[in-house]
PDB file of C-alpha atoms in Angstrom:
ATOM      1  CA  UNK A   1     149.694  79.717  58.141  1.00  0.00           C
ATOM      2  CA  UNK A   2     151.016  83.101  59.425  1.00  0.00           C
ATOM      3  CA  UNK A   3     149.840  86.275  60.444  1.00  0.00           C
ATOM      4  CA  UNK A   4     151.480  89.221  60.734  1.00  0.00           C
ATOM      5  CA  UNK A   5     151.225  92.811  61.885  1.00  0.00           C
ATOM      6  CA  UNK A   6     149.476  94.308  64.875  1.00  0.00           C
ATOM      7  CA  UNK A   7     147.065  97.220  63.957  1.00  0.00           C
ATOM      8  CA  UNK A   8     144.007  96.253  61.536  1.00  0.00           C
ATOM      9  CA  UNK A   9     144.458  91.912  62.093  1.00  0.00           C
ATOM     10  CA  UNK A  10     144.505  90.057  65.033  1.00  0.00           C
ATOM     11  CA  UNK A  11     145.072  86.397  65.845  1.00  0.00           C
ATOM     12  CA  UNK A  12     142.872  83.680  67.242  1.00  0.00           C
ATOM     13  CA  UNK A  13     139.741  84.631  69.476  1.00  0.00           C
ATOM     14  CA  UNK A  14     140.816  87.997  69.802  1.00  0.00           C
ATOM     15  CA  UNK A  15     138.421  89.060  71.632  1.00  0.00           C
ATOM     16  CA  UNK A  16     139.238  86.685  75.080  1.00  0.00           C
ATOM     17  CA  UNK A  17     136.646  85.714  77.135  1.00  0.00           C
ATOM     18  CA  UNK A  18     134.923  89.327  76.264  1.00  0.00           C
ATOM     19  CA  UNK A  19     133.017  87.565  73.010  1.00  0.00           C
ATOM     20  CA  UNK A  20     129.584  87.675  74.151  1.00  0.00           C
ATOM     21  CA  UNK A  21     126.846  85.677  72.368  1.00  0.00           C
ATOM     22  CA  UNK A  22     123.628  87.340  71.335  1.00  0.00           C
ATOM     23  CA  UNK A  23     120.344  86.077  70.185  1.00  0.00           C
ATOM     24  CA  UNK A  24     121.011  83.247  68.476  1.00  0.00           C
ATOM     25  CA  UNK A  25     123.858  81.044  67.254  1.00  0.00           C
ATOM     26  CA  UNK A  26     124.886  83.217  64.026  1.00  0.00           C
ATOM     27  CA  UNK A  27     125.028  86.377  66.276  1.00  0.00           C
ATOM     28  CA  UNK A  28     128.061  86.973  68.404  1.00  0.00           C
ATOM     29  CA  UNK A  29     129.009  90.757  69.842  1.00  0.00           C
ATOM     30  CA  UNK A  30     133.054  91.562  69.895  1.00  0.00           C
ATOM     31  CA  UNK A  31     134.510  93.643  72.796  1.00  0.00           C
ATOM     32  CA  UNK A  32     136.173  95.637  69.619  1.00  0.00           C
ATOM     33  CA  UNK A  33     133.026  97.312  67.275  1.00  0.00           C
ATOM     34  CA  UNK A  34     135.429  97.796  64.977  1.00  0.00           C
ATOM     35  CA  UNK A  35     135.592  94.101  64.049  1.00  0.00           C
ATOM     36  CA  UNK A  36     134.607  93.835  60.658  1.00  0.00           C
ATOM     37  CA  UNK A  37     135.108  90.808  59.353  1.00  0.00           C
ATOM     38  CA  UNK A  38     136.125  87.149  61.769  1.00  0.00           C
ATOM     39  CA  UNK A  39     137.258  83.543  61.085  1.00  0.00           C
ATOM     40  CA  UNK A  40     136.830  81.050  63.212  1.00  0.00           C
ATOM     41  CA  UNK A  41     138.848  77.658  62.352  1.00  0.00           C
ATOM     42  CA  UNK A  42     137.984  77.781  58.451  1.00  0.00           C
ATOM     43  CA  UNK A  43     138.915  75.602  55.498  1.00  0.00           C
ATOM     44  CA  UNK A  44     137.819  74.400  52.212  1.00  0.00           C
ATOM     45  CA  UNK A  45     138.402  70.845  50.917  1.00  0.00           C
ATOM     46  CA  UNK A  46     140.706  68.485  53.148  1.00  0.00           C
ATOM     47  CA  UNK A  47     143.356  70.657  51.688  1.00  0.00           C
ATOM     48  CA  UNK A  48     143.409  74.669  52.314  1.00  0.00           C
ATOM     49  CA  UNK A  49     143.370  75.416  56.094  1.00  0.00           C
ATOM     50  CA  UNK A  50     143.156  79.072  56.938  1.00  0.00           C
ATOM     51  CA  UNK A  51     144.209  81.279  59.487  1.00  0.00           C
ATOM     52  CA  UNK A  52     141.633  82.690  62.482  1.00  0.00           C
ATOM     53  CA  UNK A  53     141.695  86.812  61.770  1.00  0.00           C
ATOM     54  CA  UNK A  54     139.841  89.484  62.911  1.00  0.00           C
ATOM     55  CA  UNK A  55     140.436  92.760  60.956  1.00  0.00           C
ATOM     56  CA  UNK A  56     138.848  96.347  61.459  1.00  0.00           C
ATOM     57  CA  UNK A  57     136.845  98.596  59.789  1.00  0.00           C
ATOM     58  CA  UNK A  58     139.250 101.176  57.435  1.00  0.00           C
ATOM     59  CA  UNK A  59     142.196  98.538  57.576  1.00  0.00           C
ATOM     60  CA  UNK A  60     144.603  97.766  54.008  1.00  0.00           C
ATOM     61  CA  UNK A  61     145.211  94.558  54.782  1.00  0.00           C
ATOM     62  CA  UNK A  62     147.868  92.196  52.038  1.00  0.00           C
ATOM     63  CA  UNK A  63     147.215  88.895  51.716  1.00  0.00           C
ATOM     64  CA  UNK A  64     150.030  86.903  49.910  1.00  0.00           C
ATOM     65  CA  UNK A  65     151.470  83.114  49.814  1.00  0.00           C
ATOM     66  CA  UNK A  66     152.505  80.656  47.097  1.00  0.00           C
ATOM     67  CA  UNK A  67     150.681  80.046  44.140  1.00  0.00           C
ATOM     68  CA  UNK A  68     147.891  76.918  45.065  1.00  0.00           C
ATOM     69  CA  UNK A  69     148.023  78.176  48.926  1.00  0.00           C
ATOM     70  CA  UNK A  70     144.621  79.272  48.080  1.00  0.00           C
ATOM     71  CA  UNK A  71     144.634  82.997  48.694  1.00  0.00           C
ATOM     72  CA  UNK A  72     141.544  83.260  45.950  1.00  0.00           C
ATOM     73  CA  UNK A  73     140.084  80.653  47.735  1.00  0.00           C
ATOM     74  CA  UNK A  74     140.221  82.276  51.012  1.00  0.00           C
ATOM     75  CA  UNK A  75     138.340  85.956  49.284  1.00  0.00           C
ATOM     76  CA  UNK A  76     135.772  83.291  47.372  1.00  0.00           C
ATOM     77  CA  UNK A  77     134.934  81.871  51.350  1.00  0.00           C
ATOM     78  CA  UNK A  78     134.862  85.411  53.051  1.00  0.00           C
ATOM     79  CA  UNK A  79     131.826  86.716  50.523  1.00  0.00           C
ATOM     80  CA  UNK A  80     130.188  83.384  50.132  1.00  0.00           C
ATOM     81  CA  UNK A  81     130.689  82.236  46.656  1.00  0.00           C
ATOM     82  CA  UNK A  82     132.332  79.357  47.645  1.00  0.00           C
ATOM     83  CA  UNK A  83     131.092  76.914  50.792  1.00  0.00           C
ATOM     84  CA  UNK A  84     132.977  76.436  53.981  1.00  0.00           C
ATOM     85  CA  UNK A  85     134.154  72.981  54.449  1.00  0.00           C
ATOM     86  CA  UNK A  86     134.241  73.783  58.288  1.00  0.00           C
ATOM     87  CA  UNK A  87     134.799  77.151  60.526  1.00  0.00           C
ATOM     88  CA  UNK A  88     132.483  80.418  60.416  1.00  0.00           C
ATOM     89  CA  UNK A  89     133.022  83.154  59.099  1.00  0.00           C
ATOM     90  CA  UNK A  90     131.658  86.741  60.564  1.00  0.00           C
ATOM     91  CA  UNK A  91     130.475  89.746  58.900  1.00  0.00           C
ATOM     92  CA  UNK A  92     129.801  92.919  61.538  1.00  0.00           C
ATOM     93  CA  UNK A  93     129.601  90.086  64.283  1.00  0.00           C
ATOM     94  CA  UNK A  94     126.710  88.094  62.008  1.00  0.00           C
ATOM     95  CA  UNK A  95     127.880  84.157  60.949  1.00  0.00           C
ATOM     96  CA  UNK A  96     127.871  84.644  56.754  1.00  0.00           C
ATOM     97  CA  UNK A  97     125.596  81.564  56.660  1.00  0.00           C
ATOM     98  CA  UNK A  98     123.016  83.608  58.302  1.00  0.00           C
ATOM     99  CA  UNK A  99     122.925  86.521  55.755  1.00  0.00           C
ATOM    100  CA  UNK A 100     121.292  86.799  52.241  1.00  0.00           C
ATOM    101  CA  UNK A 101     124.312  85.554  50.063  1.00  0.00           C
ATOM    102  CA  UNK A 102     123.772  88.332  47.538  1.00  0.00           C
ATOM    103  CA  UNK A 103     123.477  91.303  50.583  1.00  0.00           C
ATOM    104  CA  UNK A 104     126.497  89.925  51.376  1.00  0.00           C
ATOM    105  CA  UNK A 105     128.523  89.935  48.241  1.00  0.00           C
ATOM    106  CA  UNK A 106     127.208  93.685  47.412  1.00  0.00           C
ATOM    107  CA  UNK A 107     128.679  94.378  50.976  1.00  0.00           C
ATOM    108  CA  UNK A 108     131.842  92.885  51.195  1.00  0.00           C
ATOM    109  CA  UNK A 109     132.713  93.026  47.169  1.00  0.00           C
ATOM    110  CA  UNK A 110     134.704  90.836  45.693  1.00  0.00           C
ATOM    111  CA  UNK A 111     136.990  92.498  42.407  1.00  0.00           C
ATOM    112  CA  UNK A 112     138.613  89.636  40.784  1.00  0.00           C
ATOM    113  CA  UNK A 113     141.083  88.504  38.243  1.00  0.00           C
ATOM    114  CA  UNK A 114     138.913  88.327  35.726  1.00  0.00           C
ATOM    115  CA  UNK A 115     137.223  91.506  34.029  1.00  0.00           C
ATOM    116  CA  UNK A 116     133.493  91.047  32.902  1.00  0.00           C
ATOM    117  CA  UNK A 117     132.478  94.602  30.744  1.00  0.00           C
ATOM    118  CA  UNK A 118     129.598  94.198  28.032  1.00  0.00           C
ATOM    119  CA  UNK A 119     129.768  95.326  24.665  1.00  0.00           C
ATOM    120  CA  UNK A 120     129.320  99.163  24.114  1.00  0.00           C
ATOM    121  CA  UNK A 121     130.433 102.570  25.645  1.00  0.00           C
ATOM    122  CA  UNK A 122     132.488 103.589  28.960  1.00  0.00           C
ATOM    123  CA  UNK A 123     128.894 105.023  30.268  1.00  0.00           C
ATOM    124  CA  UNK A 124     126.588 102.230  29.128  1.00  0.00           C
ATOM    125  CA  UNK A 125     128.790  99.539  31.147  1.00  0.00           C
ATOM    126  CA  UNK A 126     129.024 101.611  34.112  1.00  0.00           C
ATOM    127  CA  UNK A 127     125.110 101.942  34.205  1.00  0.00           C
ATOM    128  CA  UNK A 128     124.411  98.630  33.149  1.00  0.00           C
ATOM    129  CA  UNK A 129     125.995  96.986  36.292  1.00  0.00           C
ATOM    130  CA  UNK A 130     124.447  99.936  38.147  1.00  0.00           C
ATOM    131  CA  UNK A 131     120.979  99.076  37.147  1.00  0.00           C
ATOM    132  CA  UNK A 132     121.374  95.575  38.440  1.00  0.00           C
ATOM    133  CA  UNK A 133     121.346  96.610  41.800  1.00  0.00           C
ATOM    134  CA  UNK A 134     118.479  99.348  40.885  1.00  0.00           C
ATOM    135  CA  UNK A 135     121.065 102.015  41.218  1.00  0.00           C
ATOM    136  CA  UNK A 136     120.580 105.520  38.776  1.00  0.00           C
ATOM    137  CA  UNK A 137     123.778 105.891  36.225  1.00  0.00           C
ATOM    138  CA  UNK A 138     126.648 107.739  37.565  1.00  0.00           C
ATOM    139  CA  UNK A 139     126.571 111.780  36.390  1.00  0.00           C
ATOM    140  CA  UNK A 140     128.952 113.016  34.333  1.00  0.00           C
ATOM    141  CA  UNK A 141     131.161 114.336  36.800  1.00  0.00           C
ATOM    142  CA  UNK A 142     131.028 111.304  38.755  1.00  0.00           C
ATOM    143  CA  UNK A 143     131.545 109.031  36.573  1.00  0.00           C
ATOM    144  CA  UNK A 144     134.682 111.219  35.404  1.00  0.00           C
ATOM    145  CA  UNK A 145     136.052 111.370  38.985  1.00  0.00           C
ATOM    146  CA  UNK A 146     136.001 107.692  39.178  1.00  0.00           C
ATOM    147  CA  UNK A 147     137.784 107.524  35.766  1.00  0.00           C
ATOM    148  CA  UNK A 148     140.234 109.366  37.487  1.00  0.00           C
ATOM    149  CA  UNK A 149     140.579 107.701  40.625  1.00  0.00           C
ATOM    150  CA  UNK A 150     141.724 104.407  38.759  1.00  0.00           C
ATOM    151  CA  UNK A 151     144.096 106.551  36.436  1.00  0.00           C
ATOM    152  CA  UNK A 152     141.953 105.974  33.475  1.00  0.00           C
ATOM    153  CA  UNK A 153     142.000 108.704  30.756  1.00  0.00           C
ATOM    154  CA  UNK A 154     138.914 107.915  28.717  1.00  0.00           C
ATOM    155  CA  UNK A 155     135.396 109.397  27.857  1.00  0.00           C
ATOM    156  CA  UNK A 156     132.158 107.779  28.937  1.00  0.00           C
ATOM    157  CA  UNK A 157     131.352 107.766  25.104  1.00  0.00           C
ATOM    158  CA  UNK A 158     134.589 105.641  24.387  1.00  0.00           C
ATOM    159  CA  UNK A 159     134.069 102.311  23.236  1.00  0.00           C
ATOM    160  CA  UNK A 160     135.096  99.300  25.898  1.00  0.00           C
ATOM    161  CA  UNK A 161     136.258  96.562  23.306  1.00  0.00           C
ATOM    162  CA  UNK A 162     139.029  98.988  22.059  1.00  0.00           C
ATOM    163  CA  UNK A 163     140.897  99.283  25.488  1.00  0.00           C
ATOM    164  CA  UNK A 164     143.880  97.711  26.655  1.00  0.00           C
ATOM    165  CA  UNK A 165     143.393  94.903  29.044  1.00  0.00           C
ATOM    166  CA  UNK A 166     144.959  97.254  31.563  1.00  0.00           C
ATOM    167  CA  UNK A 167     142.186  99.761  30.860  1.00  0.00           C
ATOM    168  CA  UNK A 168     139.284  96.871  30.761  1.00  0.00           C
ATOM    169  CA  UNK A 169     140.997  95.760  34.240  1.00  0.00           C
ATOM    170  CA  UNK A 170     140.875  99.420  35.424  1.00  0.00           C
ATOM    171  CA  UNK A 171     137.232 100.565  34.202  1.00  0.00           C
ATOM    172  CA  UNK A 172     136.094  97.340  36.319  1.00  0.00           C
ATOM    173  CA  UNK A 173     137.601  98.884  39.326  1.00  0.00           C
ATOM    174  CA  UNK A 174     135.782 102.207  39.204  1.00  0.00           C
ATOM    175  CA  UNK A 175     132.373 100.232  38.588  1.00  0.00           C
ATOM    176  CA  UNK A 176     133.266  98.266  41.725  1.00  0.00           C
ATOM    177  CA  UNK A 177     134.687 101.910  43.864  1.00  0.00           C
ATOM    178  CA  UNK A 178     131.538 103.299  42.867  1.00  0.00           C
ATOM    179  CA  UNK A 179     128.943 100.392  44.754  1.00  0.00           C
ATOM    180  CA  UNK A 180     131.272 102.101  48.033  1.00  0.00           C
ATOM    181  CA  UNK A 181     130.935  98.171  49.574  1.00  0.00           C
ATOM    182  CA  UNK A 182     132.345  97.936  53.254  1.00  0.00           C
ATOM    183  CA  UNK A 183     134.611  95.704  52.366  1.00  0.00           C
ATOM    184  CA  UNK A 184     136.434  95.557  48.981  1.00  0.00           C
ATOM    185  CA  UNK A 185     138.526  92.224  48.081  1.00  0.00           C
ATOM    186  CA  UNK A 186     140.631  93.135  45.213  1.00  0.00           C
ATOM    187  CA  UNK A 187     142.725  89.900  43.259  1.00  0.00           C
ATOM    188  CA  UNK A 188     145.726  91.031  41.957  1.00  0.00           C
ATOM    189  CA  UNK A 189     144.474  94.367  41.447  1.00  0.00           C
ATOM    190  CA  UNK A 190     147.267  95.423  39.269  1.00  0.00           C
ATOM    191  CA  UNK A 191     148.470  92.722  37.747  1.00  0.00           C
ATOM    192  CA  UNK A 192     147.804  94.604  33.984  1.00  0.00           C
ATOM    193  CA  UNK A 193     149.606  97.302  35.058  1.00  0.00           C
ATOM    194  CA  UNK A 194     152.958  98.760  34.912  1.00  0.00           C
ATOM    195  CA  UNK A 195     154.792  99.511  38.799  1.00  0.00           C
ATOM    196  CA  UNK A 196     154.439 103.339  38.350  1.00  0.00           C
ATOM    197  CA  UNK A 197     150.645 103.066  37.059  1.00  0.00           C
ATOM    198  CA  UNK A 198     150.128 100.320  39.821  1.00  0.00           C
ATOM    199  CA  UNK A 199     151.292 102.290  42.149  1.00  0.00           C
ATOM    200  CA  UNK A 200     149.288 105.696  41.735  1.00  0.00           C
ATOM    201  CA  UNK A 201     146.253 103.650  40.897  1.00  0.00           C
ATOM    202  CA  UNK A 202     146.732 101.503  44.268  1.00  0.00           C
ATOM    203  CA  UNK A 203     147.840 104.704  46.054  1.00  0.00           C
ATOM    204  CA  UNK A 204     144.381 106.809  44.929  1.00  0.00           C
ATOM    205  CA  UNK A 205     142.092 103.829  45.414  1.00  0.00           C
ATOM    206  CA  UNK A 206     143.437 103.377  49.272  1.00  0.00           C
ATOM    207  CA  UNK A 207     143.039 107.373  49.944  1.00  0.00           C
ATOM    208  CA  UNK A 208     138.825 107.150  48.398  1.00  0.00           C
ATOM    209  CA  UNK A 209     138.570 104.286  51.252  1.00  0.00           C
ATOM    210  CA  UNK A 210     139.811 105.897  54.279  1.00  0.00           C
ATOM    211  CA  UNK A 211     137.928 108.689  53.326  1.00  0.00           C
ATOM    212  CA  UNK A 212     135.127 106.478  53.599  1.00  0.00           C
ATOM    213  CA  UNK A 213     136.369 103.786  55.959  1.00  0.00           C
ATOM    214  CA  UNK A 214     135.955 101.213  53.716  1.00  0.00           C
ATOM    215  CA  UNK A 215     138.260  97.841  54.252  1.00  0.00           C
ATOM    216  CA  UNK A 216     140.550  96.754  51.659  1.00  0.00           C
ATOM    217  CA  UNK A 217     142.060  92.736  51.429  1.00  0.00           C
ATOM    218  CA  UNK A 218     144.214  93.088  48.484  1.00  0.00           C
ATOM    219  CA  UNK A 219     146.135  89.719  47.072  1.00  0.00           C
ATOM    220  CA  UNK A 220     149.378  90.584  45.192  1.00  0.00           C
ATOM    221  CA  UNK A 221     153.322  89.269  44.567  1.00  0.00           C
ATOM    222  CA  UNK A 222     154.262  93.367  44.526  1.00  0.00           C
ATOM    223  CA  UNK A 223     156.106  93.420  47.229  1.00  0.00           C
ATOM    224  CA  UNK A 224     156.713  96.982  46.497  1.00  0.00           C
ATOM    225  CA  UNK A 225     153.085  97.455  47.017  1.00  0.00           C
ATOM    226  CA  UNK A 226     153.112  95.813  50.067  1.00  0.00           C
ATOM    227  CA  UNK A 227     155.904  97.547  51.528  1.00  0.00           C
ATOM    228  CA  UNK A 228     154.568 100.936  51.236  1.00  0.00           C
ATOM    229  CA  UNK A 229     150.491 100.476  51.786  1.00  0.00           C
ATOM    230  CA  UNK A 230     149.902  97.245  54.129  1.00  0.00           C
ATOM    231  CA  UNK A 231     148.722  98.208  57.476  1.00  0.00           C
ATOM    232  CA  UNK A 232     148.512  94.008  57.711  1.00  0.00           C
ATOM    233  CA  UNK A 233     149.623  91.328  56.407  1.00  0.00           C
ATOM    234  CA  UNK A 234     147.710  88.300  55.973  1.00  0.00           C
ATOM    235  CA  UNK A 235     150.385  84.950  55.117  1.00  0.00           C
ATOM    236  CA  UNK A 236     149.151  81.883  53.885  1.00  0.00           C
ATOM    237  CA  UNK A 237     150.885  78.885  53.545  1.00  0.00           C
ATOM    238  CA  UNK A 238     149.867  76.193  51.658  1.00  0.00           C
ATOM    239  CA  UNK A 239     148.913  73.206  53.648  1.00  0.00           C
ATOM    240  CA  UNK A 240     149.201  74.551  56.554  1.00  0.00           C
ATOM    241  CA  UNK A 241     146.944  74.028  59.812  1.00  0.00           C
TER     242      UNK A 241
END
């Protein structure tokens, strides 16, 4: 596996002799506080091996690779919906294993392939998923500027089962923007999408997270994409390590 880039990433134990350890096994405190998210030596099965990576706070960070190199995989290990075979993986300098699994996934959010909206409105799907983390439905305005963000030209009153799967794909992403997680993991976030749609949508969502210093890890084949927005670039070969 290879790992490119110099900014937001960094290679194996990149922290030196400087990694202190603090209260406990699952705690360890970087020289960088930027550091949010480590691995340490993970994998998953006897085949995907994955490359040690430390990114920061704020980065954009591309992950690509051949299909079956297990670049899904690799977001499923980093929010804990899927069990290391060996390694550790660190959250804000805390060993995943040692957090609340669902803390973890509302922190570091994972947006996947697959859209999952319920029957009814715009509005009613945005505060159902809301209401599952106890969270009040988004105002108006809100919710429009979201709408927005994404490149979505609907009404909160508009009816979900009638959209496009590039609209279903894109409502999902402004339910997701609005939680603000620390770290968003977005799979193939335009794959529905045309380049030029794509390409403002990707372009809007990245300026609402440095605004906010949120991380992105975004898997695609654009290579378009890549070019222009990557501050990183995460490679991952299959087989490798």
């Amino acid at each position: 596996m290879l790992k490119e880039g110099s900014g937001g990433a960094s290679g194996a134990n990149p922290f030196g002799d400087e990694v202190r350890k603090d209260q406990g096994a699952d705690r360890w405190t970087p020289k960088d506080p930027k550091i949010i998210l480590e691995t340490r030596g993970i994998s998953f099965g006897n085949w995907l091996y994955f490359p040690d990576v430390a990114i920061r706070k704020g980065c954009v960070v591309f992950i690509r690779g051949e299909s079956g190199a297990g670049k899904s995989t690799f977001f499923r290990l980093l929010n804990n919906t899927r069990n290391l075979s060996s390694g550790t993986i660190f959250f804000e300098g805390r060993d995943i294993l040692s957090l609340d699994p669902l803390v973890l996934r509302q922190e570091v959010l994972l947006l996947g392939q697959n859209t999952f909206l319920f029957p009814g409105t715009v509005k009613e799907n945005v505060a159902a998923f809301r209401a599952t983390r106890g969270l009040d439905p988004l105002s108006e305005d809100v919710l429009h500027r979201f709408l927005n963000l994404v490149q979505l030209p609907v009404k909160g009153e508009d009816p979900v089962d009638t959209m496009s799967g590039g609209e279903r794909q894109r409502l999902f992403m402004a339910i997701c923007l609005a939680f603000e997680p620390k770290v968003l993991l977005m799979d193939e976030p335009t794959s529905a999408l045309d380049a030029q749609t794509g390409h403002r949508v990707l372009e809007g969502i990245i300026e609402f997270a440095r605004e906010r210093e949120m991380t992105l890890l975004i898997i695609s084949h654009d290579d378009g994409l890549r070019e222009t927005f990557a501050q990183e670039v995460i490679t991952i070969e299959k087989g490798d390590r």
